[in-house]
Amino acid sequence: MKTNASSKVGLSVNHMSVDCVVLGLSGSTLYVLLIKREMEENGEKVFDYKLPGGLIYTDEDLDNAASRVLQELTGVRNQRMMQFKAFGSRDRISPRDSQWLKDTLHQEIRSLVTIGYVAIGRIGRKLNLHNAGNEVCWVPVNEALKMKLAFDHNTIINEALQATRKHADADPAVLYTLLPHKFTALQLRMLYEFIYNKEIDVRNFKKKMVQLAYIEPLNEYEQGVAHRAARYYRFNRVKYKKSRRGTE
Amino acid sequence: MKTNASSKVGLSVNHMSVDCVVLGLSGSTLYVLLIKREMEENGEKVFDYKLPGGLIYTDEDLDNAASRVLQELTGVRNQRMMQFKAFGSRDRISPRDSQWLKDTLHQEIRSLVTIGYVAIGRIGRKLNLHNAGNEVCWVPVNEALKMKLAFDHNTIINEALQATRKHADADPAVLYTLLPHKFTALQLRMLYEFIYNKEIDVRNFKKKMVQLAYIEPLNEYEQGVAHRAARYYRFNRVKYKKSRRGTE
């Protein structure tokens, strides 16, 4: 490819944003935090969903931008997040996205590179699934991926799950930060199924699980459930670290 | 943090670049491709080194930008690269970097986010360590990291090595793409030492290596070396894939 003066005209000034994939387990379902996006098309009100995201300020650290945007849009504070990928395909802005950017920011944006962040660790407040006051809501990941989300947000969620999987392969403790402090075998298995995107045999899973010294059974059981109450377990970080030393 | 009109003034227009970390093994040393950067300071010529990198065009795919920049600066074509991280700290531009940007691009650049790429796979041509014609050169990674490179390029190289390590943890085949087709036990061990950043016991390593069915000894030996000629090995991808299926 030849570089010449004319090809350099469109050089280098880009709009840049961050988008946050915040995952949360409620019951045995994995949810993702989305924001409702409302707009007018041909005189009619239409809406779809997007990830919490926004443009970054000039001179703002990327990591700070991600925390700021998440807090401004959702109220979630001090959330540990991991940057996982930059998304910069030419076709990530649809005509609807382009219109929405124009309505919202009052400027024409042709190109928008976004840096994807995924929240790792429990979010600080209880999942509120009926958060009707503002436009933030928890949507089951499965359902979110079936919708046509704004921009390339379907791709971003998929890549966030992949990044979490890689992270968990290197350090399984990551999975336990997504679970409540006390969890059932079902919850742990469902989380594995979501993250690894495959069905896991119940009996094999239970067998492997009881062999892990760092998953401790508690003398506590679910309460007020119609089915047989399940036992709670907890993750023992000290034993986990000990078990890891053995494998290194 | 409150959002108000004034904090939005500096919003969103950023310069963006890609930087490529191209690693290559020659003998038993891991090299990184760097570019000499010359400039004048107080009337004197000074120089330092930077990674091959450059601004991306508006409307250009990130991945395409990385390939284009690498090819324009170094002549390396069709190199498979993996995006590994975006770098956007406020302090990544020193006064010298700022001056260099101004001299080179004839514009003031306050903020520059760069997307890091690492080349995975053998580069297409033989490593030429005496590439004096242009300003591109191979520098041993160890030495590169001891220099004060341009921008935050020391950090970027370190993070590229970390990303390669994670990648190799998930799929050890990655390491063999960095090696020549025929390699010695020493070369493989040195590569492990570089990527995992620790010394590896020679005898244990040899013992483990011969147990791996996918590393095949050849009936070929080094030629024209002063020490005892070492045997060559090669990586058998079919056997490797078979061995992986067993563990899943």
Short mmCIF file of N, CA, C and O in Angstrom, two decimals, chain A residues 1 3 7-8 10-16 55-62 68 71-72 83 85-90 110-111 113 115, chain B residues 1 3 7-8 10-16 55-62 68 71-72 83 85-90 110-111 113 115:
data_model
loop_
_atom_site.label_atom_id
_atom_site.label_comp_id
_atom_site.label_asym_id
_atom_site.label_seq_id
_atom_site.Cartn_x
_atom_site.Cartn_y
_atom_site.Cartn_z
N MET A 1 0.84 -1.20 0.00
CA MET A 1 0.00 0.00 0.00
C MET A 1 0.88 1.26 0.00
O MET A 1 1.81 1.37 0.79
N THR A 3 1.69 5.19 0.57
CA THR A 3 1.20 6.33 1.35
C THR A 3 1.43 7.58 0.51
O THR A 3 2.53 7.81 0.04
N SER A 7 -3.91 10.48 1.01
CA SER A 7 -4.46 9.48 1.91
C SER A 7 -4.28 9.90 3.36
O SER A 7 -4.83 9.30 4.27
N LYS A 8 -3.49 10.94 3.58
CA LYS A 8 -3.27 11.37 4.95
C LYS A 8 -4.26 12.45 5.40
O LYS A 8 -4.24 12.87 6.53
N GLY A 10 -7.47 12.33 5.89
CA GLY A 10 -8.43 11.89 6.91
C GLY A 10 -7.77 11.37 8.16
O GLY A 10 -8.36 10.63 8.92
N LEU A 11 -6.57 11.79 8.38
CA LEU A 11 -5.75 11.22 9.44
C LEU A 11 -6.24 11.53 10.85
O LEU A 11 -6.52 12.68 11.17
N SER A 12 -6.39 10.53 11.66
CA SER A 12 -6.00 10.59 13.05
C SER A 12 -6.94 11.22 14.06
O SER A 12 -6.79 11.00 15.23
N VAL A 13 -7.89 12.04 13.65
CA VAL A 13 -8.76 12.56 14.69
C VAL A 13 -10.00 11.68 14.76
O VAL A 13 -10.74 11.55 13.80
N ASN A 14 -10.19 11.07 15.89
CA ASN A 14 -11.28 10.12 16.05
C ASN A 14 -12.03 10.42 17.32
O ASN A 14 -11.46 10.93 18.27
N HIS A 15 -13.28 10.05 17.30
CA HIS A 15 -14.00 10.06 18.55
C HIS A 15 -13.77 8.74 19.24
O HIS A 15 -13.66 7.70 18.59
N MET A 16 -13.70 8.79 20.53
CA MET A 16 -13.41 7.58 21.26
C MET A 16 -14.31 7.45 22.46
O MET A 16 -14.60 8.43 23.14
N LEU A 55 -18.51 8.93 25.53
CA LEU A 55 -17.26 9.46 24.99
C LEU A 55 -16.29 9.77 26.12
O LEU A 55 -16.70 10.11 27.22
N ILE A 56 -15.03 9.66 25.83
CA ILE A 56 -14.04 10.02 26.86
C ILE A 56 -13.58 11.45 26.62
O ILE A 56 -13.64 11.96 25.51
N TYR A 57 -13.18 12.08 27.69
CA TYR A 57 -12.66 13.44 27.59
C TYR A 57 -11.22 13.40 27.11
O TYR A 57 -10.49 12.44 27.36
N THR A 58 -10.81 14.45 26.43
CA THR A 58 -9.41 14.59 26.08
C THR A 58 -8.64 14.69 27.41
O THR A 58 -9.10 15.32 28.34
N ASP A 59 -7.52 14.04 27.48
CA ASP A 59 -6.68 14.06 28.68
C ASP A 59 -7.23 13.21 29.82
O ASP A 59 -6.74 13.31 30.96
N GLU A 60 -8.24 12.42 29.55
CA GLU A 60 -8.76 11.56 30.63
C GLU A 60 -8.14 10.17 30.49
O GLU A 60 -8.07 9.63 29.39
N ASP A 61 -7.68 9.61 31.59
CA ASP A 61 -7.21 8.23 31.55
C ASP A 61 -8.34 7.32 31.12
O ASP A 61 -9.49 7.50 31.52
N LEU A 62 -8.01 6.30 30.32
CA LEU A 62 -9.04 5.37 29.86
C LEU A 62 -9.77 4.72 31.03
O LEU A 62 -10.99 4.64 31.06
N ARG A 68 -15.98 6.57 35.41
CA ARG A 68 -16.83 7.76 35.42
C ARG A 68 -18.13 7.50 34.65
O ARG A 68 -19.23 7.76 35.14
N GLN A 71 -20.47 5.17 36.43
CA GLN A 71 -21.12 5.80 37.58
C GLN A 71 -22.17 6.83 37.15
O GLN A 71 -23.27 6.88 37.70
N GLU A 72 -21.83 7.63 36.17
CA GLU A 72 -22.77 8.65 35.71
C GLU A 72 -24.06 8.03 35.18
O GLU A 72 -25.15 8.54 35.41
N GLN A 83 -10.09 -3.83 31.25
CA GLN A 83 -10.16 -3.50 29.83
C GLN A 83 -9.90 -4.77 29.04
O GLN A 83 -8.99 -5.52 29.38
N LYS A 85 -10.78 -5.15 25.20
CA LYS A 85 -10.55 -5.04 23.76
C LYS A 85 -11.01 -3.69 23.23
O LYS A 85 -11.95 -3.11 23.76
N ALA A 86 -10.36 -3.24 22.16
CA ALA A 86 -10.82 -2.04 21.45
C ALA A 86 -11.60 -2.48 20.22
O ALA A 86 -11.24 -3.45 19.56
N PHE A 87 -12.69 -1.77 19.94
CA PHE A 87 -13.53 -2.12 18.80
C PHE A 87 -13.53 -0.95 17.82
O PHE A 87 -13.95 0.16 18.17
N GLY A 88 -13.03 -1.21 16.62
CA GLY A 88 -12.90 -0.11 15.68
C GLY A 88 -13.20 -0.51 14.25
O GLY A 88 -12.50 -0.07 13.35
N SER A 89 -14.24 -1.33 14.04
CA SER A 89 -14.61 -1.66 12.66
C SER A 89 -15.32 -0.47 12.03
O SER A 89 -16.01 0.27 12.72
N ARG A 90 -15.15 -0.35 10.74
CA ARG A 90 -15.81 0.74 10.02
C ARG A 90 -17.32 0.65 10.15
O ARG A 90 -18.01 1.65 10.16
N ARG A 110 -18.43 10.33 12.38
CA ARG A 110 -18.29 9.32 11.33
C ARG A 110 -17.62 8.07 11.86
O ARG A 110 -17.85 6.97 11.40
N SER A 111 -16.73 8.28 12.80
CA SER A 111 -15.91 7.17 13.23
C SER A 111 -15.82 7.19 14.75
O SER A 111 -15.60 8.24 15.35
N VAL A 113 -14.24 4.80 17.81
CA VAL A 113 -13.57 3.61 18.34
C VAL A 113 -13.96 3.50 19.81
O VAL A 113 -13.95 4.50 20.53
N ILE A 115 -13.48 1.42 23.60
CA ILE A 115 -12.66 0.50 24.39
C ILE A 115 -13.60 -0.25 25.32
O ILE A 115 -14.33 0.37 26.09
N MET B 1 -19.22 11.92 40.87
CA MET B 1 -18.77 13.03 40.02
C MET B 1 -19.94 13.64 39.27
O MET B 1 -20.75 12.92 38.69
N THR B 3 -21.65 15.76 36.29
CA THR B 3 -21.38 16.15 34.91
C THR B 3 -22.00 17.51 34.69
O THR B 3 -23.16 17.72 34.99
N SER B 7 -17.50 20.61 31.94
CA SER B 7 -16.62 19.45 31.92
C SER B 7 -16.73 18.73 30.58
O SER B 7 -15.95 17.86 30.28
N LYS B 8 -17.72 19.09 29.80
CA LYS B 8 -17.88 18.41 28.51
C LYS B 8 -17.16 19.11 27.38
O LYS B 8 -17.13 18.63 26.26
N GLY B 10 -13.98 19.58 26.81
CA GLY B 10 -12.83 18.85 26.28
C GLY B 10 -13.18 17.47 25.77
O GLY B 10 -12.34 16.61 25.68
N LEU B 11 -14.43 17.29 25.45
CA LEU B 11 -14.94 15.97 25.14
C LEU B 11 -14.41 15.37 23.85
O LEU B 11 -14.38 16.03 22.83
N SER B 12 -13.92 14.16 23.91
CA SER B 12 -14.17 13.19 22.87
C SER B 12 -13.31 13.20 21.62
O SER B 12 -13.28 12.22 20.91
N VAL B 13 -12.67 14.29 21.26
CA VAL B 13 -11.84 14.19 20.06
C VAL B 13 -10.42 13.87 20.49
O VAL B 13 -9.79 14.63 21.21
N ASN B 14 -9.97 12.74 20.04
CA ASN B 14 -8.67 12.28 20.46
C ASN B 14 -7.89 11.83 19.25
O ASN B 14 -8.46 11.40 18.25
N HIS B 15 -6.59 11.90 19.36
CA HIS B 15 -5.77 11.27 18.35
C HIS B 15 -5.56 9.83 18.78
O HIS B 15 -5.49 9.52 19.96
N MET B 16 -5.52 8.99 17.78
CA MET B 16 -5.42 7.59 18.10
C MET B 16 -4.40 6.93 17.20
O MET B 16 -4.31 7.24 16.01
N LEU B 55 -0.42 7.01 13.53
CA LEU B 55 -1.82 7.42 13.70
C LEU B 55 -2.71 6.62 12.76
O LEU B 55 -2.29 6.24 11.67
N ILE B 56 -3.93 6.39 13.18
CA ILE B 56 -4.86 5.69 12.28
C ILE B 56 -5.70 6.74 11.55
O ILE B 56 -5.89 7.85 12.02
N TYR B 57 -6.16 6.34 10.37
CA TYR B 57 -7.02 7.23 9.60
C TYR B 57 -8.45 7.15 10.14
O TYR B 57 -8.86 6.12 10.67
N THR B 58 -9.17 8.23 9.97
CA THR B 58 -10.60 8.18 10.27
C THR B 58 -11.21 7.16 9.31
O THR B 58 -10.83 7.09 8.15
N ASP B 59 -12.13 6.36 9.80
CA ASP B 59 -12.80 5.34 8.98
C ASP B 59 -11.94 4.13 8.67
O ASP B 59 -12.30 3.32 7.83
N GLU B 60 -10.79 4.03 9.30
CA GLU B 60 -9.95 2.85 9.03
C GLU B 60 -10.18 1.82 10.13
O GLU B 60 -10.22 2.17 11.30
N ASP B 61 -10.35 0.57 9.75
CA ASP B 61 -10.45 -0.49 10.75
C ASP B 61 -9.16 -0.53 11.57
O ASP B 61 -8.07 -0.37 11.02
N LEU B 62 -9.30 -0.79 12.85
CA LEU B 62 -8.11 -0.85 13.71
C LEU B 62 -7.12 -1.90 13.20
O LEU B 62 -5.93 -1.63 13.10
N ARG B 68 -1.20 -1.89 8.09
CA ARG B 68 -0.69 -0.84 7.20
C ARG B 68 0.55 -0.17 7.81
O ARG B 68 1.58 -0.02 7.16
N GLN B 71 3.60 -2.36 7.81
CA GLN B 71 4.17 -2.51 6.48
C GLN B 71 4.87 -1.23 6.00
O GLN B 71 5.98 -1.28 5.46
N GLU B 72 4.22 -0.11 6.23
CA GLU B 72 4.81 1.17 5.80
C GLU B 72 6.15 1.42 6.46
O GLU B 72 7.09 1.92 5.84
N GLN B 83 -4.54 -7.88 18.71
CA GLN B 83 -4.71 -6.69 19.53
C GLN B 83 -4.69 -7.11 20.99
O GLN B 83 -5.34 -8.10 21.34
N LYS B 85 -4.18 -4.58 23.97
CA LYS B 85 -4.59 -3.60 24.99
C LYS B 85 -4.54 -2.18 24.44
O LYS B 85 -3.73 -1.88 23.56
N ALA B 86 -5.40 -1.33 24.98
CA ALA B 86 -5.34 0.09 24.66
C ALA B 86 -4.60 0.81 25.77
O ALA B 86 -4.76 0.48 26.95
N PHE B 87 -3.78 1.79 25.41
CA PHE B 87 -3.01 2.54 26.39
C PHE B 87 -3.42 4.00 26.33
O PHE B 87 -3.28 4.64 25.29
N GLY B 88 -3.94 4.50 27.43
CA GLY B 88 -4.46 5.86 27.40
C GLY B 88 -4.23 6.62 28.69
O GLY B 88 -5.10 7.34 29.13
N SER B 89 -3.04 6.46 29.28
CA SER B 89 -2.74 7.26 30.47
C SER B 89 -2.42 8.68 30.06
O SER B 89 -1.87 8.92 28.99
N ARG B 90 -2.76 9.60 30.94
CA ARG B 90 -2.48 11.02 30.68
C ARG B 90 -0.99 11.27 30.49
O ARG B 90 -0.59 12.14 29.75
N ARG B 110 -2.25 16.78 22.22
CA ARG B 110 -2.24 16.76 23.69
C ARG B 110 -2.49 15.37 24.21
O ARG B 110 -2.02 14.99 25.28
N SER B 111 -3.31 14.64 23.47
CA SER B 111 -3.74 13.36 23.99
C SER B 111 -3.69 12.33 22.88
O SER B 111 -4.11 12.59 21.76
N VAL B 113 -4.26 8.19 22.40
CA VAL B 113 -4.52 6.83 22.88
C VAL B 113 -3.97 5.87 21.84
O VAL B 113 -4.16 6.08 20.65
N ILE B 115 -3.49 1.77 20.49
CA ILE B 115 -3.94 0.40 20.61
C ILE B 115 -2.75 -0.50 20.32
O ILE B 115 -2.13 -0.39 19.27
#
